[in-house]
CSV table of C-alpha atoms in Angstrom, one decimal:
chain,number,residue,atom,x,y,z
A,1,MET,CA,45.0,1.2,-10.8
A,2,VAL,CA,41.3,1.6,-11.5
A,3,GLY,CA,39.3,2.2,-8.3
A,4,ILE,CA,36.5,-0.1,-7.2
A,5,ILE,CA,33.0,1.3,-8.0
A,6,GLU,CA,30.8,0.9,-5.0
A,7,PRO,CA,27.2,-0.2,-5.7
A,8,ILE,CA,23.9,1.6,-5.4
A,9,VAL,CA,22.5,-0.3,-2.4
A,10,VAL,CA,18.7,-0.6,-2.1
A,11,VAL,CA,17.5,-1.7,1.3
A,12,GLY,CA,14.2,-3.4,0.8
A,13,ALA,CA,13.0,-5.6,-2.1
A,14,GLY,CA,9.3,-4.7,-2.1
A,15,HIS,CA,7.6,-2.7,-4.9
A,16,ALA,CA,9.8,0.4,-4.4
A,17,GLY,CA,13.1,-1.5,-4.2
A,18,PHE,CA,12.5,-3.9,-7.0
A,19,GLN,CA,11.3,-1.1,-9.3
A,20,LEU,CA,14.3,1.1,-8.5
A,21,ALA,CA,16.7,-1.7,-9.3
A,22,SER,CA,14.9,-2.4,-12.6
A,23,SER,CA,14.6,1.2,-13.5
A,24,LEU,CA,18.3,1.9,-13.0
A,25,ARG,CA,19.0,-0.7,-15.7
A,26,GLN,CA,16.3,0.6,-17.9
A,27,SER,CA,17.8,4.1,-17.5
A,28,GLY,CA,21.2,2.9,-18.7
A,29,TYR,CA,23.0,2.7,-15.4
A,30,ASP,CA,25.8,0.2,-15.8
A,31,GLY,CA,27.4,0.2,-12.4
A,32,PRO,CA,26.8,-2.4,-9.6
A,33,VAL,CA,23.3,-2.6,-8.0
A,34,ALA,CA,22.7,-4.5,-4.8
A,35,LEU,CA,19.1,-5.2,-3.8
A,36,ILE,CA,18.8,-6.3,-0.1
A,37,ASN,CA,16.0,-8.8,0.5
A,38,ASN,CA,15.2,-9.9,4.0
A,39,GLU,CA,12.5,-12.4,3.1
A,40,PRO,CA,12.9,-16.1,2.2
A,41,PHE,CA,11.2,-15.5,-1.2
A,42,LEU,CA,12.3,-13.8,-4.3
A,43,PRO,CA,10.8,-10.2,-4.5
A,44,TYR,CA,7.0,-10.4,-5.0
A,45,GLN,CA,3.9,-8.4,-5.5
A,46,ARG,CA,1.7,-7.7,-2.4
A,47,PRO,CA,-1.7,-6.6,-3.8
A,48,PRO,CA,-2.8,-10.1,-4.9
A,49,LEU,CA,-2.3,-11.4,-1.3
A,50,SER,CA,-5.5,-9.9,-0.1
A,51,LYS,CA,-7.4,-10.6,-3.3
A,52,ALA,CA,-6.9,-13.4,-5.8
A,53,TYR,CA,-4.2,-15.2,-3.8
A,54,LEU,CA,-6.5,-15.7,-0.8
A,55,GLN,CA,-9.2,-17.0,-3.2
A,56,GLY,CA,-6.8,-19.9,-4.1
A,57,ALA,CA,-5.7,-18.4,-7.5
A,58,GLY,CA,-2.0,-19.2,-8.0
A,59,GLU,CA,1.0,-20.4,-6.0
A,60,PRO,CA,3.9,-18.4,-4.5
A,61,ASP,CA,5.7,-18.2,-7.8
A,62,THR,CA,2.7,-16.6,-9.6
A,63,VAL,CA,3.2,-13.4,-7.5
A,64,LEU,CA,6.9,-13.0,-8.1
A,65,PHE,CA,8.0,-9.9,-10.0
A,66,ARG,CA,10.5,-11.9,-12.0
A,67,PRO,CA,12.1,-15.3,-11.9
A,68,ASP,CA,15.5,-15.9,-10.5
A,69,CYS,CA,17.2,-15.6,-13.8
A,70,PHE,CA,16.1,-12.0,-14.2
A,71,TYR,CA,18.5,-10.8,-11.5
A,72,ALA,CA,21.5,-12.5,-13.1
A,73,GLU,CA,20.6,-11.2,-16.5
A,74,GLN,CA,20.2,-7.6,-15.2
A,75,ARG,CA,23.3,-7.9,-13.0
A,76,ILE,CA,21.3,-7.1,-9.9
A,77,ASP,CA,23.0,-8.6,-6.9
A,78,LEU,CA,20.1,-10.0,-4.8
A,79,VAL,CA,21.5,-10.1,-1.2
A,80,SER,CA,19.5,-12.2,1.3
A,81,ASP,CA,20.4,-10.6,4.6
A,82,GLN,CA,19.1,-8.1,7.1
A,83,VAL,CA,20.6,-4.6,7.4
A,84,ALA,CA,21.3,-3.9,11.0
A,85,SER,CA,22.8,-0.4,10.8
A,86,ILE,CA,24.2,2.2,8.5
A,87,ASP,CA,27.7,3.7,8.9
A,88,ARG,CA,27.3,7.0,7.1
A,89,THR,CA,30.9,8.1,7.6
A,90,ALA,CA,32.3,5.0,6.0
A,91,ARG,CA,29.3,4.7,3.7
A,92,LYS,CA,28.7,1.1,4.6
A,93,ALA,CA,25.6,-1.0,5.3
A,94,ILE,CA,26.3,-3.4,8.2
A,95,PHE,CA,24.3,-6.6,8.1
A,96,ALA,CA,23.0,-8.8,10.9
A,97,SER,CA,25.3,-11.5,9.7
A,98,GLY,CA,28.3,-9.3,10.5
A,99,ASN,CA,29.1,-8.7,6.8
A,100,SER,CA,29.2,-5.2,5.4
A,101,LEU,CA,28.7,-3.6,2.0
A,102,GLY,CA,30.0,-0.2,0.9
A,103,TYR,CA,27.8,2.0,-1.1
A,104,ARG,CA,28.0,4.8,-3.7
A,105,HIS,CA,24.4,5.7,-2.9
A,106,LEU,CA,22.0,4.0,-0.4
A,107,VAL,CA,18.2,4.0,-0.8
A,108,PHE,CA,15.8,3.2,2.0
A,109,ALA,CA,12.9,1.2,0.5
A,110,THR,CA,12.1,-0.4,3.8
A,111,GLY,CA,8.3,-0.1,3.6
A,112,ALA,CA,6.1,-0.5,6.6
A,113,ARG,CA,5.0,-3.2,9.0
A,114,ASN,CA,1.6,-4.0,10.5
A,115,ARG,CA,0.5,-2.2,13.5
A,116,LYS,CA,-0.1,-4.8,16.2
A,117,LEU,CA,-3.0,-5.2,18.6
A,118,GLN,CA,-2.1,-4.5,22.3
A,119,LEU,CA,-4.8,-6.7,23.9
A,120,PRO,CA,-5.0,-9.8,26.0
A,121,ASN,CA,-4.5,-13.0,23.9
A,122,ALA,CA,-3.5,-10.9,20.9
A,123,ASP,CA,-0.5,-13.3,20.4
A,124,ASN,CA,-2.8,-16.3,20.0
A,125,ASP,CA,-1.9,-18.5,17.0
A,126,ASP,CA,-5.3,-17.8,15.4
A,127,VAL,CA,-4.9,-14.0,15.4
A,128,LEU,CA,-3.2,-13.2,12.1
A,129,TYR,CA,-2.0,-10.3,10.0
A,130,LEU,CA,-1.7,-10.0,6.3
A,131,ARG,CA,1.3,-8.3,4.7
A,132,SER,CA,3.8,-10.8,3.6
A,133,LEU,CA,3.7,-13.8,1.3
A,134,ALA,CA,4.2,-16.0,4.4
A,135,ASP,CA,1.1,-14.3,6.0
A,136,GLY,CA,-0.9,-15.0,2.8
A,137,GLU,CA,0.1,-18.7,2.8
A,138,THR,CA,-0.9,-19.1,6.5
A,139,ILE,CA,-4.2,-17.3,6.1
A,140,ARG,CA,-5.1,-19.2,2.9
A,141,ARG,CA,-4.5,-22.6,4.7
A,142,ARG,CA,-6.5,-21.5,7.8
A,143,LEU,CA,-9.5,-20.3,5.7
A,144,ASP,CA,-10.1,-23.8,4.4
A,145,ALA,CA,-11.1,-24.8,7.9
A,146,ALA,CA,-12.6,-21.6,9.2
A,147,ARG,CA,-16.3,-21.2,9.8
A,148,ARG,CA,-16.5,-17.8,11.6
A,149,VAL,CA,-14.0,-15.0,11.1
A,150,VAL,CA,-13.7,-11.6,12.8
A,151,VAL,CA,-11.8,-8.9,11.0
A,152,ILE,CA,-10.5,-6.0,13.1
A,153,GLY,CA,-10.2,-2.9,10.9
A,154,ALA,CA,-12.3,-1.8,8.0
A,155,GLY,CA,-9.6,-0.4,5.7
A,156,PHE,CA,-8.7,-1.7,2.3
A,157,ILE,CA,-7.0,-4.8,3.5
A,158,GLY,CA,-9.6,-5.8,6.1
A,159,LEU,CA,-12.5,-5.3,3.7
A,160,GLU,CA,-10.7,-7.1,0.8
A,161,PHE,CA,-10.1,-10.1,3.1
A,162,ALA,CA,-13.7,-9.9,4.4
A,163,ALA,CA,-15.1,-10.0,0.9
A,164,THR,CA,-13.0,-13.0,0.1
A,165,ALA,CA,-14.0,-14.9,3.2
A,166,ALA,CA,-17.7,-14.1,2.7
A,167,ASP,CA,-17.4,-15.4,-0.9
A,168,LYS,CA,-16.2,-18.7,0.5
A,169,GLY,CA,-19.3,-19.0,2.6
A,170,ILE,CA,-17.6,-18.1,5.9
A,171,GLU,CA,-19.5,-16.0,8.5
A,172,VAL,CA,-17.7,-12.7,8.8
A,173,ASP,CA,-17.9,-9.9,11.4
A,174,VAL,CA,-15.9,-6.7,10.8
A,175,VAL,CA,-15.1,-4.4,13.7
A,176,GLU,CA,-14.1,-0.8,13.0
A,177,LEU,CA,-13.2,1.9,15.6
A,178,ALA,CA,-14.2,4.8,13.3
A,179,GLN,CA,-17.9,5.7,12.6
A,180,ARG,CA,-17.7,4.4,9.0
A,181,ILE,CA,-15.6,2.1,6.9
A,182,MET,CA,-12.5,3.3,5.0
A,183,ALA,CA,-12.9,6.6,6.8
A,184,ARG,CA,-9.3,7.6,6.4
A,185,VAL,CA,-9.4,7.5,2.6
A,186,VAL,CA,-12.9,7.9,1.2
A,187,SER,CA,-15.9,10.2,1.6
A,188,PRO,CA,-19.1,9.2,3.6
A,189,LEU,CA,-20.9,8.5,0.3
A,190,ILE,CA,-18.3,5.9,-0.8
A,191,SER,CA,-18.3,4.4,2.7
A,192,ALA,CA,-22.1,4.0,2.6
A,193,HIS,CA,-22.0,2.4,-0.8
A,194,PHE,CA,-19.4,-0.2,0.2
A,195,LEU,CA,-21.1,-0.8,3.5
A,196,ALA,CA,-24.3,-1.8,1.8
A,197,ARG,CA,-22.4,-4.0,-0.7
A,198,HIS,CA,-20.6,-5.9,2.1
A,199,GLU,CA,-23.8,-6.3,4.1
A,200,ILE,CA,-25.6,-7.7,1.0
A,201,ALA,CA,-22.7,-10.2,0.7
A,202,GLY,CA,-23.4,-11.4,4.3
A,203,CYS,CA,-20.8,-9.5,6.3
A,204,ARG,CA,-21.8,-7.9,9.6
A,205,ILE,CA,-20.1,-4.5,10.0
A,206,HIS,CA,-19.7,-3.0,13.5
A,207,CYS,CA,-18.6,0.6,13.2
A,208,GLY,CA,-17.8,2.8,16.2
A,209,ARG,CA,-16.8,-0.2,18.2
A,210,SER,CA,-13.5,-1.4,19.6
A,211,VAL,CA,-12.2,-4.8,20.7
A,212,GLU,CA,-11.7,-5.0,24.5
A,213,CYS,CA,-10.1,-8.5,24.5
A,214,ILE,CA,-9.6,-11.6,22.5
A,215,GLU,CA,-11.0,-14.7,24.2
A,216,ALA,CA,-9.2,-18.0,24.3
A,217,VAL,CA,-9.6,-21.1,26.4
A,218,ASP,CA,-6.5,-23.3,26.9
A,219,GLY,CA,-4.9,-21.5,24.0
A,220,ARG,CA,-7.9,-22.1,21.7
A,221,LEU,CA,-9.4,-19.0,20.2
A,222,GLN,CA,-13.1,-18.4,21.1
A,223,GLY,CA,-13.8,-15.0,19.7
A,224,VAL,CA,-13.6,-11.3,20.6
A,225,VAL,CA,-15.3,-9.1,23.2
A,226,LEU,CA,-16.4,-5.6,22.1
A,227,ASP,CA,-16.4,-2.5,24.2
A,228,ASP,CA,-20.2,-2.7,24.5
A,229,GLY,CA,-19.9,-6.2,26.0
A,230,ARG,CA,-21.0,-8.2,22.9
A,231,ARG,CA,-19.1,-11.3,22.1
A,232,LEU,CA,-18.4,-12.3,18.5
A,233,ALA,CA,-17.5,-16.0,18.2
A,234,ALA,CA,-14.6,-16.8,15.8
A,235,ASP,CA,-12.1,-19.5,15.0
A,236,LEU,CA,-9.9,-17.0,13.1
A,237,VAL,CA,-9.2,-13.3,13.7
A,238,VAL,CA,-7.5,-11.2,11.0
A,239,VAL,CA,-6.2,-7.8,12.0
A,240,GLY,CA,-5.8,-4.8,9.6
A,241,ILE,CA,-5.5,-1.7,11.8
A,242,GLY,CA,-2.9,0.2,9.8
A,243,VAL,CA,0.9,0.1,9.4
A,244,VAL,CA,4.0,1.7,10.9
A,245,PRO,CA,6.7,2.9,8.6
A,246,ASN,CA,10.1,1.3,9.0
A,247,VAL,CA,12.2,4.3,9.9
A,248,GLU,CA,14.4,2.8,12.6
A,249,LEU,CA,17.5,2.3,10.4
A,250,ALA,CA,17.3,5.9,9.3
A,251,LEU,CA,16.7,7.2,12.8
A,252,ASP,CA,19.7,5.2,14.2
A,253,ALA,CA,21.8,6.7,11.4
A,254,GLY,CA,20.9,10.2,12.5
A,255,LEU,CA,18.5,11.1,9.7
A,256,PRO,CA,15.4,13.1,10.3
A,257,SER,CA,12.3,10.9,10.6
A,258,ARG,CA,8.8,11.7,11.8
A,259,GLN,CA,5.9,9.7,10.4
A,260,GLY,CA,8.3,8.6,7.8
A,261,ILE,CA,11.9,9.2,6.6
A,262,VAL,CA,12.0,12.9,5.7
A,263,VAL,CA,13.0,13.5,2.1
A,264,ASP,CA,12.7,16.5,-0.2
A,265,GLU,CA,10.9,16.8,-3.6
A,266,TYR,CA,13.8,14.9,-5.1
A,267,LEU,CA,13.4,12.1,-2.6
A,268,ALA,CA,16.7,12.9,-1.0
A,269,THR,CA,17.4,12.8,2.7
A,270,ALA,CA,19.6,15.2,4.7
A,271,ASP,CA,22.6,13.0,3.6
A,272,PRO,CA,23.4,13.6,-0.1
A,273,HIS,CA,24.4,9.9,-0.4
A,274,ILE,CA,21.0,8.5,0.9
A,275,SER,CA,17.5,8.6,-0.4
A,276,ALA,CA,14.2,7.1,0.6
A,277,ILE,CA,11.2,5.9,-1.4
A,278,GLY,CA,7.9,4.1,-1.0
A,279,ASP,CA,5.8,3.5,2.2
A,280,CYS,CA,8.7,4.6,4.5
A,281,ALA,CA,9.2,8.1,2.9
A,282,LEU,CA,7.6,11.3,4.1
A,283,PHE,CA,8.1,13.5,1.0
A,284,SER,CA,7.6,17.1,0.0
A,285,SER,CA,5.6,17.6,-3.2
A,286,PRO,CA,4.9,20.6,-5.4
A,287,ARG,CA,1.2,19.4,-5.4
A,288,TYR,CA,0.7,19.6,-1.6
A,289,GLU,CA,1.4,22.2,1.1
A,290,ALA,CA,2.4,19.7,3.7
A,291,PRO,CA,4.7,16.7,3.5
A,292,VAL,CA,2.9,13.4,2.5
A,293,ARG,CA,3.5,9.7,3.2
A,294,LEU,CA,1.5,7.4,0.9
A,295,GLU,CA,1.0,3.7,1.3
A,296,SER,CA,0.4,2.5,-2.3
A,297,VAL,CA,2.0,0.4,-5.0
A,298,ALA,CA,1.6,3.2,-7.4
A,299,ASN,CA,3.4,5.7,-5.2
A,300,ALA,CA,6.3,3.2,-4.6
A,301,THR,CA,6.6,2.5,-8.3
A,302,ASP,CA,6.4,6.2,-9.4
A,303,GLN,CA,9.0,7.3,-6.8
A,304,ALA,CA,11.4,4.5,-7.8
A,305,LYS,CA,11.3,5.7,-11.4
A,306,CYS,CA,11.8,9.3,-10.4
A,307,LEU,CA,14.8,8.4,-8.2
A,308,ALA,CA,16.3,6.2,-10.9
A,309,ALA,CA,16.2,9.2,-13.3
A,310,ARG,CA,17.9,11.4,-10.7
A,311,LEU,CA,20.6,8.8,-10.0
A,312,THR,CA,21.3,8.5,-13.8
A,313,GLY,CA,21.6,12.3,-14.4
A,314,ASN,CA,18.0,13.4,-15.1
A,315,PRO,CA,16.8,14.9,-11.8
A,316,ALA,CA,13.2,16.2,-11.6
A,317,PRO,CA,10.9,16.8,-8.6
A,318,PHE,CA,8.5,14.0,-7.8
A,319,ASP,CA,5.1,15.2,-8.9
A,320,ALA,CA,3.1,12.1,-9.7
A,321,VAL,CA,-0.7,12.1,-9.1
A,322,PRO,CA,-1.4,9.7,-6.3
A,323,TRP,CA,-3.6,6.7,-7.3
A,324,PHE,CA,-5.0,3.7,-5.5
A,325,TRP,CA,-7.3,0.8,-6.0
A,326,SER,CA,-9.2,-1.8,-4.0
A,327,ASP,CA,-11.1,-4.9,-5.2
A,328,GLN,CA,-13.8,-5.8,-2.8
A,329,GLY,CA,-16.1,-8.6,-3.9
A,330,LYS,CA,-17.3,-7.8,-7.4
A,331,ASP,CA,-16.6,-4.0,-7.0
A,332,LYS,CA,-13.5,-2.2,-8.0
A,333,LEU,CA,-12.7,1.1,-6.4
A,334,GLN,CA,-10.2,3.3,-8.2
A,335,ILE,CA,-9.0,6.6,-6.7
A,336,ALA,CA,-6.9,9.4,-8.3
A,337,GLY,CA,-5.7,12.3,-6.2
A,338,LEU,CA,-6.2,13.1,-2.5
A,339,ASN,CA,-9.6,14.5,-1.4
A,340,THR,CA,-8.2,16.3,1.7
A,341,GLY,CA,-9.9,19.6,2.2
A,342,TYR,CA,-12.8,19.1,-0.2
A,343,ASP,CA,-16.0,21.1,0.3
A,344,ARG,CA,-18.1,19.8,-2.6
A,345,VAL,CA,-18.7,16.4,-4.1
A,346,VAL,CA,-20.2,15.9,-7.6
A,347,VAL,CA,-21.7,12.4,-8.1
A,348,ARG,CA,-21.9,11.0,-11.6
A,349,VAL,CA,-24.0,7.9,-12.2
A,350,THR,CA,-24.0,6.0,-15.5
A,351,GLU,CA,-25.0,2.5,-16.4
A,352,GLY,CA,-23.6,0.1,-13.8
A,353,ALA,CA,-21.0,2.7,-12.7
A,354,ARG,CA,-20.6,5.7,-10.5
A,355,SER,CA,-17.9,8.2,-9.7
A,356,HIS,CA,-17.5,10.9,-7.1
A,357,TRP,CA,-15.5,14.1,-8.0
A,358,TYR,CA,-14.1,16.2,-5.2
A,359,PHE,CA,-13.6,20.0,-5.3
A,360,ALA,CA,-12.3,22.7,-2.9
A,361,GLY,CA,-14.0,25.7,-4.3
A,362,ALA,CA,-13.5,25.5,-8.0
A,363,THR,CA,-10.3,23.4,-7.7
A,364,PHE,CA,-10.6,19.7,-8.7
A,365,LEU,CA,-8.9,17.5,-6.1
A,366,ALA,CA,-9.7,13.9,-6.6
A,367,VAL,CA,-12.0,11.3,-8.1
A,368,ASP,CA,-13.3,8.0,-6.7
A,369,ALA,CA,-14.6,5.7,-9.3
A,370,ILE,CA,-16.6,2.5,-8.6
A,371,ASP,CA,-16.6,0.1,-11.5
A,372,ASP,CA,-15.9,3.1,-13.8
A,373,PRO,CA,-12.3,2.9,-15.2
A,374,ARG,CA,-13.2,5.5,-17.8
A,375,ALA,CA,-14.0,8.1,-15.1
A,376,TYR,CA,-10.9,7.2,-13.2
A,377,MET,CA,-8.6,7.6,-16.1
A,378,LEU,CA,-10.1,10.9,-17.2
A,379,GLY,CA,-10.0,12.2,-13.7
A,380,LYS,CA,-6.3,11.2,-13.4
A,381,ARG,CA,-5.5,12.9,-16.7
A,382,LEU,CA,-7.3,16.1,-15.6
A,383,LEU,CA,-5.3,16.1,-12.3
A,384,GLU,CA,-2.0,15.6,-14.2
A,385,ALA,CA,-2.9,18.5,-16.5
A,386,GLY,CA,-3.8,20.7,-13.5
A,387,ARG,CA,-7.3,21.3,-14.9
A,388,SER,CA,-10.6,21.5,-13.1
A,389,PRO,CA,-13.7,20.3,-15.0
A,390,ASP,CA,-17.1,22.0,-14.9
A,391,PRO,CA,-19.1,20.4,-12.1
A,392,ALA,CA,-22.4,20.8,-13.9
A,393,ALA,CA,-21.0,18.9,-17.0
A,394,LEU,CA,-19.7,16.2,-14.7
A,395,ALA,CA,-23.0,15.6,-13.1
A,396,ASP,CA,-24.8,15.2,-16.4
A,397,PRO,CA,-24.6,11.5,-17.5
A,398,ALA,CA,-25.0,12.6,-21.1
A,399,THR,CA,-21.6,14.4,-21.0
A,400,ASP,CA,-18.8,12.6,-22.8
A,401,LEU,CA,-16.0,12.9,-20.3
A,402,LYS,CA,-13.4,13.1,-23.2
A,403,THR,CA,-14.8,16.6,-24.0
A,404,LEU,CA,-13.6,17.8,-20.5
A,405,LEU,CA,-10.0,17.3,-21.7
A,406,ARG,CA,-10.3,19.5,-24.7
């Protein structure tokens, strides 16, 4: 009697989970694959939600990774349920419905969730967050009637939304606790550039300020009160103050988790039958001295491909160069690498574009490119090759960047 082959079970159908299921098939894996999806939509892309989707471009089906038929054709079992616990001894995923599913290998691709405000009236119906397709649908409908919006948090999501709202003619105030916008990911020079661009577009940016409370009368939103006593009127508040990795399932299963589910350079947990990828994974990397957790589509996709290779017999350490992007108004910011620990910035300005190149001593760390895809791509290739360009050549706009790769 032939034994039953248990599936590879992927918990989470976001970018990491979808890519893993797809890459397993592309890598020749012929066994069963179960992709657990706890949302009422087919798996979909998140980046458009804070950009084109809010501008009214497209309907829910335009952000889907693939239509329904794809999963049947690829023999990917799309399971609509919520995993409640993991039985590592029996190698089973236990669902909220009471059903269970055995696994050959289980992968946490559980992503992250929005960090919530802990303030009076923060549960008001007009205080919204943007992460899911349902969130995008709600905000898009509310924007049609909004006149004044307050955005709490000046990271990528908050600023992308602010740019979209301002473009619609809505009055926008952005409140940021840090002393500058996007402080966690970009240098002061990049922050200053985008601050000026948002102010030109009509946004009012309040840095170094916190929200003391959200004002509502008889349940109707009035606005927010800042820590300096100022009141900002609003009929809609959108919050983007970071995310919290979804590690609870792993913790309850006894797996080490700190600011993410702890995995090694092969994306494996302490249990040889369980891995973790994407926003929820705190991974070791040959590139960086300390473990890293990254919140990006690129990281989720690259880790999924790396893990699919390991699960199909081609293991290799995860060593991809991190990259990110953000569309804010008419400007596109593209980032390759991490600038942590830089002590020198080389600014390169050419016609209609600029890029900032970060060094620690003579070692090239990262590049931020504003409307300069050529600089971004060349910088990424240099990082992948482990090469450090000559700072003087970079600063000279006459230098052909291709020569730096020779």
